[in-house]
Amino acid sequence: MKTYSIALIPGDGIGQDVTQSAWSVLQRAARKHNFGLDETTFPWSCAYYKQTGAMMPEDGIETLRAFDAIYLGAVGWPAEVPDSVSLHGLLLPIRKAFVQYANIRPHRLLPGVTGPLRAKGFDILCIRENTEGEYSGAGGRVHTNSQDEVAVETAIFTRKGVERIIRFGFEQARARRAKLASVTKSNAQKYSMVFWDEVTRDVAREYPDVEVSHYHIDAMAARMVMAPESLDVVVASNLFGDILTDLGAAIQGGLGFAASANINPDRTAPSMFEPVHGSAPDIAHLGIANPIAAIWSGAMMLEHLGQPEAAKDVMNAIEACTSKGVGTVPGKDRTDAITEAVLAGIV
């Protein structure tokens, strides 16, 4: 029997609850399809930071490297630890060290879920560049705490980085409806974003079967609201992709349905899977967090590990759950009730 080693990082707040829920569903799917999921849980979180002064140990990256995949619940507790510390101390180092340059987020309405838009028949796959761009961490501050203080944040775009995420987007589009939308702001950012547009046109020559469109970020935000059904695969930089995917979560009914995968397409290191709702301190420990995004992220992990039938079963179980009205309205159903409804769909 094939067994996969999974690093679980439940993290902060509701991350602990939804990780437990997702893991119970994934284990049931694994038993049904005759493979194993062997988990090792790590306590790395803001609480861990307060105890040790670090979000993870110095050898944390090397520890994680041995696993087949990483499953993350949520990171962050801004009242206790600044977000800039928690993010740069755990999530971003993992993405960069393991070259998880493709962040994948699906946006569609699950059966029984009513979104805020009149449109219902949309199915958007957002591909966000995940390791450079605006979140490269290049910059600094000088003359701090004075009237002359200066802060500089430099966005880094490499040809290798842009080309590989664009090519990844084209491959996804080719496997779907053969439509790719590239998002920039090249009318205002005349160096980095014009460069992105140029690389997109170069790579597009390799994919004559894929229809390519170019949008500015503001126009794309409007299109996702006004005509989301016109979109298939959307590719954007780190910052723009971050913003658009939260908009995507909103039109699909909320962050409780927002799954994601941080992929190393070359499979030279483990990929990481996480719901994107964050730790939600306001509802932490109340037992009302929606675990569907976490379970959906787990299905994406199974797909990546080479278990597509198990992933399909998990998604079918999620859709059977929401079709009955369970987990479709924030706060209506408790975490355990939603989990049990999904588990009931895997037989």
Short mmCIF file of C-alpha atoms in Angstrom, two decimals:
data_model
loop_
_atom_site.label_atom_id
_atom_site.label_comp_id
_atom_site.label_asym_id
_atom_site.label_seq_id
_atom_site.Cartn_x
_atom_site.Cartn_y
_atom_site.Cartn_z
CA MET A 1 0.00 0.00 0.00
CA LYS A 2 1.35 3.40 -0.99
CA THR A 3 1.81 5.74 1.98
CA TYR A 4 2.42 9.49 1.79
CA SER A 5 4.16 11.45 4.55
CA ILE A 6 2.32 14.69 5.32
CA ALA A 7 3.54 17.56 7.51
CA LEU A 8 0.56 19.09 9.34
CA ILE A 9 0.91 22.67 10.58
CA PRO A 10 -2.48 23.54 12.12
CA GLY A 11 -1.17 26.97 13.11
CA ASP A 12 -3.38 29.55 14.77
CA GLY A 13 -7.05 30.10 15.61
CA ILE A 14 -9.53 28.22 13.46
CA GLY A 15 -6.63 26.64 11.60
CA GLN A 16 -6.53 23.99 14.30
CA ASP A 17 -10.24 23.18 13.96
CA VAL A 18 -10.38 23.03 10.18
CA THR A 19 -7.18 20.99 9.97
CA GLN A 20 -8.71 18.37 12.23
CA SER A 21 -11.84 18.31 10.09
CA ALA A 22 -10.00 18.08 6.80
CA TRP A 23 -7.69 15.38 8.06
CA SER A 24 -10.59 13.14 9.11
CA VAL A 25 -12.07 13.45 5.60
CA LEU A 26 -8.75 12.81 3.86
CA GLN A 27 -8.09 9.75 6.00
CA ARG A 28 -11.47 8.28 5.11
CA ALA A 29 -10.81 8.86 1.40
CA ALA A 30 -7.38 7.27 1.76
CA ARG A 31 -8.82 4.14 3.40
CA LYS A 32 -11.42 3.82 0.68
CA HIS A 33 -8.80 4.04 -2.07
CA ASN A 34 -6.21 1.85 -0.32
CA PHE A 35 -3.39 4.28 0.34
CA GLY A 36 -2.01 5.73 3.54
CA LEU A 37 -1.54 9.25 4.89
CA ASP A 38 1.10 9.34 7.61
CA GLU A 39 1.01 12.67 9.42
CA THR A 40 3.52 14.48 11.59
CA THR A 41 2.13 17.54 13.37
CA PHE A 42 4.24 20.63 14.03
CA PRO A 43 3.18 23.31 16.58
CA TRP A 44 4.63 26.22 14.58
CA SER A 45 2.37 29.22 15.10
CA CYS A 46 2.13 32.61 16.77
CA ALA A 47 1.90 30.84 20.11
CA TYR A 48 5.13 29.04 19.24
CA TYR A 49 6.67 32.42 18.35
CA LYS A 50 5.74 33.86 21.73
CA GLN A 51 7.39 30.91 23.43
CA THR A 52 10.55 30.70 21.32
CA GLY A 53 10.98 33.99 19.46
CA ALA A 54 10.63 32.27 16.07
CA MET A 55 7.74 31.02 13.96
CA MET A 56 9.61 27.78 13.34
CA PRO A 57 13.00 26.34 14.35
CA GLU A 58 16.17 27.14 12.43
CA ASP A 59 16.07 23.71 10.83
CA GLY A 60 12.36 23.94 10.04
CA ILE A 61 12.80 24.09 6.28
CA GLU A 62 15.10 21.09 6.20
CA THR A 63 12.71 19.19 8.46
CA LEU A 64 9.83 19.82 6.05
CA ARG A 65 11.87 18.90 2.99
CA ALA A 66 11.57 15.20 3.77
CA PHE A 67 7.76 15.16 3.45
CA ASP A 68 5.65 14.42 0.39
CA ALA A 69 3.40 17.43 1.08
CA ILE A 70 2.65 20.09 3.67
CA TYR A 71 -0.83 20.89 4.92
CA LEU A 72 -1.25 24.27 6.64
CA GLY A 73 -4.31 25.34 8.63
CA ALA A 74 -3.79 29.07 9.16
CA VAL A 75 -1.11 31.46 10.37
CA GLY A 76 -1.58 34.74 12.17
CA TRP A 77 -2.79 36.37 15.36
CA PRO A 78 -2.22 40.10 14.86
CA ALA A 79 -3.22 41.05 18.40
CA GLU A 80 -0.30 38.94 19.65
CA VAL A 81 2.24 38.91 16.80
CA PRO A 82 2.44 41.41 13.89
CA ASP A 83 1.33 39.89 10.59
CA SER A 84 4.60 40.96 9.01
CA VAL A 85 6.40 38.72 11.50
CA SER A 86 4.15 35.67 11.23
CA LEU A 87 3.94 35.79 7.43
CA HIS A 88 7.65 36.33 6.83
CA GLY A 89 8.57 33.86 9.54
CA LEU A 90 6.68 30.84 8.25
CA LEU A 91 4.52 30.96 5.15
CA LEU A 92 6.72 32.98 2.79
CA PRO A 93 9.97 31.15 3.69
CA ILE A 94 8.30 27.82 2.93
CA ARG A 95 6.98 29.04 -0.42
CA LYS A 96 10.36 30.40 -1.45
CA ALA A 97 12.60 27.65 -0.11
CA PHE A 98 10.58 24.94 -1.84
CA VAL A 99 10.12 26.94 -5.07
CA GLN A 100 6.34 26.80 -4.75
CA TYR A 101 6.03 29.38 -7.47
CA ALA A 102 2.48 28.55 -8.55
CA ASN A 103 -0.34 29.49 -6.20
CA ILE A 104 -3.57 27.92 -7.47
CA ARG A 105 -7.01 29.05 -6.31
CA PRO A 106 -10.27 27.75 -7.81
CA HIS A 107 -13.32 30.02 -7.80
CA ARG A 108 -16.75 28.57 -8.53
CA LEU A 109 -20.05 28.30 -6.73
CA LEU A 110 -20.64 25.00 -4.97
CA PRO A 111 -24.16 23.54 -5.29
CA GLY A 112 -26.49 25.16 -2.79
CA VAL A 113 -24.26 28.19 -2.22
CA THR A 114 -25.69 31.59 -3.12
CA GLY A 115 -23.05 34.13 -4.07
CA PRO A 116 -23.42 37.91 -4.08
CA LEU A 117 -23.62 38.11 -7.90
CA ARG A 118 -26.41 37.35 -10.33
CA ALA A 119 -23.93 35.22 -12.28
CA LYS A 120 -23.81 31.55 -11.29
CA GLY A 121 -22.09 29.65 -14.09
CA PHE A 122 -18.51 30.81 -13.58
CA ASP A 123 -15.46 28.60 -13.09
CA ILE A 124 -12.26 30.62 -12.69
CA LEU A 125 -8.82 29.23 -11.92
CA CYS A 126 -6.52 31.96 -10.61
CA ILE A 127 -2.79 31.34 -10.97
CA ARG A 128 -0.72 33.66 -8.79
CA GLU A 129 3.05 34.00 -9.02
CA ASN A 130 4.12 32.98 -5.54
CA THR A 131 7.83 33.57 -4.90
CA GLU A 132 8.91 36.98 -6.23
CA GLY A 133 7.27 40.13 -7.60
CA GLU A 134 5.93 42.58 -5.06
CA TYR A 135 6.47 40.21 -2.11
CA SER A 136 10.17 39.66 -2.70
CA GLY A 137 11.10 41.38 0.54
CA ALA A 138 13.65 43.65 -1.14
CA GLY A 139 13.83 47.12 0.40
CA GLY A 140 14.35 48.85 3.68
CA ARG A 141 13.81 51.89 5.86
CA VAL A 142 16.23 54.68 6.71
CA HIS A 143 16.06 57.67 9.05
CA THR A 144 13.49 55.75 11.06
CA ASN A 145 11.36 57.59 13.62
CA SER A 146 12.16 60.96 12.12
CA GLN A 147 10.46 63.38 9.74
CA ASP A 148 12.98 62.30 7.08
CA GLU A 149 12.08 58.61 7.26
CA VAL A 150 12.07 56.77 3.94
CA ALA A 151 10.60 53.33 3.19
CA VAL A 152 11.45 51.50 -0.04
CA GLU A 153 9.80 48.28 -1.24
CA THR A 154 11.25 46.91 -4.48
CA ALA A 155 9.31 44.47 -6.64
CA ILE A 156 11.57 41.88 -8.27
CA PHE A 157 10.56 40.32 -11.58
CA THR A 158 12.93 37.87 -13.27
CA ARG A 159 12.51 36.48 -16.75
CA LYS A 160 12.74 32.97 -15.33
CA GLY A 161 10.10 33.69 -12.70
CA VAL A 162 7.62 35.38 -15.03
CA GLU A 163 8.11 32.91 -17.86
CA ARG A 164 7.55 29.83 -15.74
CA ILE A 165 4.32 31.10 -14.12
CA ILE A 166 2.95 32.22 -17.49
CA ARG A 167 3.81 28.86 -19.02
CA PHE A 168 2.17 27.10 -16.07
CA GLY A 169 -0.95 29.17 -16.68
CA PHE A 170 -1.00 28.22 -20.35
CA GLU A 171 -0.74 24.54 -19.45
CA GLN A 172 -3.70 24.87 -17.09
CA ALA A 173 -5.71 26.71 -19.73
CA ARG A 174 -4.93 24.06 -22.33
CA ALA A 175 -6.32 21.42 -19.98
CA ARG A 176 -9.50 23.44 -19.35
CA ARG A 177 -11.30 25.77 -21.80
CA ALA A 178 -8.22 27.12 -23.59
CA LYS A 179 -8.62 30.74 -22.45
CA LEU A 180 -5.95 32.65 -20.53
CA ALA A 181 -6.15 36.17 -19.13
CA SER A 182 -2.90 37.85 -18.11
CA VAL A 183 -3.23 40.67 -15.56
CA THR A 184 -0.87 43.63 -15.20
CA LYS A 185 -0.90 47.39 -14.78
CA SER A 186 1.42 48.14 -17.66
CA ASN A 187 -0.09 51.55 -18.43
CA ALA A 188 1.25 52.82 -15.09
CA GLN A 189 4.13 50.47 -14.24
CA LYS A 190 6.17 50.85 -17.36
CA TYR A 191 9.05 48.55 -16.44
CA SER A 192 7.93 45.46 -14.51
CA MET A 193 4.45 45.17 -15.99
CA VAL A 194 5.45 45.97 -19.55
CA PHE A 195 8.09 43.27 -19.09
CA TRP A 196 5.37 40.85 -17.91
CA ASP A 197 3.26 41.64 -21.00
CA GLU A 198 6.24 41.06 -23.29
CA VAL A 199 7.06 37.69 -21.72
CA THR A 200 3.40 36.66 -21.97
CA ARG A 201 3.39 37.41 -25.71
CA ASP A 202 6.64 35.44 -26.15
CA VAL A 203 5.30 32.38 -24.34
CA ALA A 204 1.92 32.63 -26.12
CA ARG A 205 3.61 31.68 -29.39
CA GLU A 206 4.09 28.18 -27.97
CA TYR A 207 0.35 27.86 -27.33
CA PRO A 208 -1.49 28.83 -30.52
CA ASP A 209 -4.49 26.78 -29.35
CA VAL A 210 -5.04 29.02 -26.30
CA GLU A 211 -6.90 32.33 -26.59
CA VAL A 212 -4.94 35.05 -24.77
CA SER A 213 -6.33 38.29 -23.31
CA HIS A 214 -4.50 41.10 -21.52
CA TYR A 215 -6.18 43.05 -18.72
CA HIS A 216 -5.17 45.80 -16.33
CA ILE A 217 -5.77 44.86 -12.71
CA ASP A 218 -8.61 47.37 -12.27
CA ALA A 219 -10.37 46.16 -15.40
CA MET A 220 -9.99 42.55 -14.30
CA ALA A 221 -11.50 43.33 -10.89
CA ALA A 222 -14.50 44.81 -12.66
CA ARG A 223 -14.81 41.85 -15.04
CA MET A 224 -14.75 39.34 -12.19
CA VAL A 225 -17.80 41.12 -10.79
CA MET A 226 -19.65 41.96 -14.00
CA ALA A 227 -18.84 38.97 -16.23
CA PRO A 228 -17.08 36.22 -14.26
CA GLU A 229 -18.45 33.54 -16.60
CA SER A 230 -16.26 34.98 -19.39
CA LEU A 231 -13.06 33.98 -17.56
CA ASP A 232 -11.21 30.68 -17.49
CA VAL A 233 -7.57 30.84 -16.29
CA VAL A 234 -6.31 34.13 -14.83
CA VAL A 235 -2.56 34.66 -14.30
CA ALA A 236 -1.22 37.52 -12.20
CA SER A 237 1.76 38.67 -10.17
CA ASN A 238 2.11 38.02 -6.45
CA LEU A 239 0.33 41.19 -5.27
CA PHE A 240 -2.30 41.38 -8.01
CA GLY A 241 -3.01 37.67 -7.68
CA ASP A 242 -3.38 38.04 -3.92
CA ILE A 243 -6.01 40.75 -4.35
CA LEU A 244 -7.91 39.07 -7.18
CA THR A 245 -8.17 35.76 -5.35
CA ASP A 246 -9.84 37.38 -2.35
CA LEU A 247 -12.29 38.93 -4.80
CA GLY A 248 -12.71 35.46 -6.28
CA ALA A 249 -13.45 34.09 -2.81
CA ALA A 250 -16.09 36.78 -2.31
CA ILE A 251 -17.97 35.98 -5.51
CA GLN A 252 -17.93 32.25 -4.72
CA GLY A 253 -19.68 32.87 -1.42
CA GLY A 254 -16.94 33.81 1.00
CA LEU A 255 -13.59 32.79 2.42
CA GLY A 256 -15.10 29.64 3.89
CA PHE A 257 -15.01 28.19 0.37
CA ALA A 258 -11.57 29.49 -0.68
CA ALA A 259 -9.10 26.65 -1.19
CA SER A 260 -5.53 26.97 -2.40
CA ALA A 261 -2.41 25.08 -3.37
CA ASN A 262 1.19 26.30 -3.33
CA ILE A 263 2.74 24.11 -5.99
CA ASN A 264 6.28 23.19 -6.88
CA PRO A 265 5.49 22.09 -10.46
CA ASP A 266 8.91 20.50 -10.90
CA ARG A 267 8.33 18.33 -7.81
CA THR A 268 11.84 18.98 -6.51
CA ALA A 269 10.42 19.80 -3.07
CA PRO A 270 7.10 19.36 -1.25
CA SER A 271 4.09 21.49 -2.18
CA MET A 272 1.85 23.09 0.45
CA PHE A 273 -1.95 23.20 0.67
CA GLU A 274 -4.03 25.60 2.75
CA PRO A 275 -7.41 27.30 3.05
CA VAL A 276 -6.97 31.04 2.64
CA HIS A 277 -9.42 32.29 5.25
CA GLY A 278 -6.69 32.91 7.80
CA SER A 279 -6.89 32.26 11.52
CA ALA A 280 -10.09 34.33 12.06
CA PRO A 281 -9.37 35.28 15.70
CA ASP A 282 -12.91 36.62 16.14
CA ILE A 283 -14.43 33.14 15.83
CA ALA A 284 -11.50 31.04 17.05
CA HIS A 285 -12.45 28.20 19.40
CA LEU A 286 -16.20 28.76 18.94
CA GLY A 287 -16.67 25.65 16.79
CA ILE A 288 -18.38 27.53 13.97
CA ALA A 289 -15.58 27.77 11.40
CA ASN A 290 -16.50 26.43 7.98
CA PRO A 291 -14.06 23.59 7.15
CA ILE A 292 -15.04 23.32 3.47
CA ALA A 293 -12.12 25.41 2.19
CA ALA A 294 -9.75 23.28 4.24
CA ILE A 295 -11.27 20.05 2.94
CA TRP A 296 -11.20 21.35 -0.64
CA SER A 297 -7.51 22.23 -0.19
CA GLY A 298 -6.99 18.66 0.99
CA ALA A 299 -8.63 17.38 -2.18
CA MET A 300 -6.16 19.46 -4.17
CA MET A 301 -3.37 17.80 -2.19
CA LEU A 302 -4.65 14.33 -3.03
CA GLU A 303 -4.80 15.29 -6.71
CA HIS A 304 -1.20 16.52 -6.57
CA LEU A 305 -0.04 13.35 -4.82
CA GLY A 306 -1.39 11.26 -7.68
CA GLN A 307 -4.70 10.15 -6.19
CA PRO A 308 -7.26 11.77 -8.53
CA GLU A 309 -10.07 9.33 -7.73
CA ALA A 310 -9.77 10.02 -4.01
CA ALA A 311 -9.69 13.76 -4.73
CA LYS A 312 -12.82 13.40 -6.85
CA ASP A 313 -14.57 11.54 -4.06
CA VAL A 314 -13.76 14.32 -1.60
CA MET A 315 -15.07 16.99 -3.95
CA ASN A 316 -18.22 14.98 -4.63
CA ALA A 317 -18.74 14.67 -0.88
CA ILE A 318 -18.34 18.43 -0.43
CA GLU A 319 -20.89 19.08 -3.17
CA ALA A 320 -23.32 16.55 -1.68
CA CYS A 321 -22.96 18.37 1.64
CA THR A 322 -23.63 21.84 0.26
CA SER A 323 -26.44 20.55 -1.98
CA LYS A 324 -28.30 19.73 1.23
CA GLY A 325 -27.76 23.27 2.51
CA VAL A 326 -25.12 22.25 5.05
CA GLY A 327 -22.18 24.65 5.32
CA THR A 328 -23.61 27.11 2.82
CA VAL A 329 -24.33 30.03 5.16
CA PRO A 330 -21.57 31.45 7.42
CA GLY A 331 -22.18 30.61 11.05
CA LYS A 332 -25.33 28.53 10.47
CA ASP A 333 -23.77 25.10 10.93
CA ARG A 334 -21.12 24.05 13.39
CA THR A 335 -17.75 22.77 12.24
CA ASP A 336 -18.44 19.24 13.43
CA ALA A 337 -21.82 19.10 11.67
CA ILE A 338 -20.32 20.17 8.34
CA THR A 339 -17.50 17.66 8.75
CA GLU A 340 -19.91 14.82 9.46
CA ALA A 341 -21.99 15.77 6.42
CA VAL A 342 -18.92 15.58 4.19
CA LEU A 343 -17.77 12.31 5.75
CA ALA A 344 -21.18 10.83 5.03
CA GLY A 345 -20.57 11.39 1.34
CA ILE A 346 -17.48 9.13 1.25
CA VAL A 347 -18.71 5.55 1.32
#
